[in-house]
Coordinates of C-alpha atoms in Angstrom, one line a residue:
M1 CA -0.3 -0.3 -0.1
T2 CA 0.9 3.4 -0.3
I3 CA 2.0 6.2 2.5
G4 CA -1.6 7.3 1.9
V5 CA -3.7 5.4 2.1
D6 CA -0.9 3.7 5.2
T7 CA -1.6 6.5 6.9
L8 CA -5.3 6.5 6.3
I9 CA -5.6 3.4 7.6
G10 CA -3.9 4.5 10.8
E11 CA -5.9 7.3 11.3
G12 CA -8.9 5.1 11.5
R13 CA -10.7 6.6 8.5
L14 CA -9.8 3.3 5.8
D15 CA -10.3 0.1 6.1
P16 CA -9.0 -1.8 3.0
A17 CA -10.1 -5.1 3.6
P18 CA -13.4 -6.0 2.4
Y19 CA -12.0 -3.5 -0.5
L20 CA -9.5 -6.0 -1.7
Y21 CA -11.3 -9.6 -0.5
R22 CA -13.5 -7.7 -3.4
H23 CA -10.6 -7.1 -6.2
L24 CA -9.8 -10.0 -5.2
C25 CA -13.2 -12.1 -6.7
G26 CA -14.0 -9.9 -9.4
D27 CA -15.6 -7.4 -8.2
W28 CA -13.7 -4.2 -9.9
G29 CA -16.5 -1.7 -8.1
D30 CA -17.2 1.7 -9.9
L31 CA -15.9 1.0 -13.2
D32 CA -17.7 1.4 -16.8
A33 CA -18.6 -1.6 -19.2
S34 CA -15.2 -0.9 -21.0
D35 CA -13.2 -0.9 -18.3
R36 CA -14.5 -4.2 -16.3
G37 CA -13.7 -6.1 -20.2
L38 CA -10.4 -5.2 -20.1
N39 CA -10.7 -6.1 -16.0
D40 CA -12.4 -9.6 -17.2
A41 CA -10.2 -10.4 -21.2
A42 CA -7.2 -9.6 -18.1
L43 CA -8.0 -12.6 -15.7
Q44 CA -8.2 -14.9 -19.5
S45 CA -5.2 -13.5 -20.7
G46 CA -2.2 -12.8 -17.4
N47 CA -1.5 -11.1 -19.9
D48 CA -2.7 -7.6 -18.4
R49 CA -3.2 -5.5 -15.2
L50 CA -6.3 -6.0 -13.1
F51 CA -7.7 -2.6 -11.8
S52 CA -10.3 -1.5 -9.6
S53 CA -11.7 1.2 -8.3
Y54 CA -14.3 1.8 -5.5
Q55 CA -16.0 5.1 -3.4
V56 CA -15.1 4.8 0.0
A57 CA -16.7 8.1 1.3
P58 CA -17.7 10.9 -0.7
D59 CA -13.7 12.0 -0.4
L60 CA -12.4 9.7 -0.8
K61 CA -12.0 6.5 -3.4
L62 CA -9.3 3.8 -3.7
W63 CA -8.2 2.2 -6.1
I64 CA -6.6 -1.8 -6.5
I65 CA -4.4 -2.4 -9.3
T66 CA -2.4 -5.8 -9.7
E67 CA 0.6 -6.0 -11.7
W68 CA 0.1 -8.5 -15.3
D69 CA 2.6 -11.3 -14.1
R70 CA 0.1 -11.0 -10.1
S71 CA 3.6 -10.6 -8.9
V72 CA 2.4 -7.4 -6.7
T73 CA -1.0 -5.9 -5.0
T74 CA -1.2 -1.7 -4.3
L75 CA -4.3 0.2 -3.0
L76 CA -3.3 3.4 -3.6
L77 CA -5.1 7.2 -3.5
P78 CA -5.4 8.2 -7.2
S79 CA -3.3 11.5 -5.9
E80 CA -1.0 8.9 -5.8
Y81 CA -0.9 7.4 -9.8

């Protein structure tokens, strides 16, 4: 996770567990149909990253990205991309 996400967790403003679980289960959150399709294709091919976006609160969005080779999953804020 990034520093921003770690800070929010430390402040009690974010529990990332339910969002990570959703990501791992293929619930891509607040993505449009095109981006969902890209994730579904990436699962089949194993040749592209997986991306999820979750609106945690009106002023808080969490992104989760799993690298194409599935070696790393990162939780980050859009401002940290």
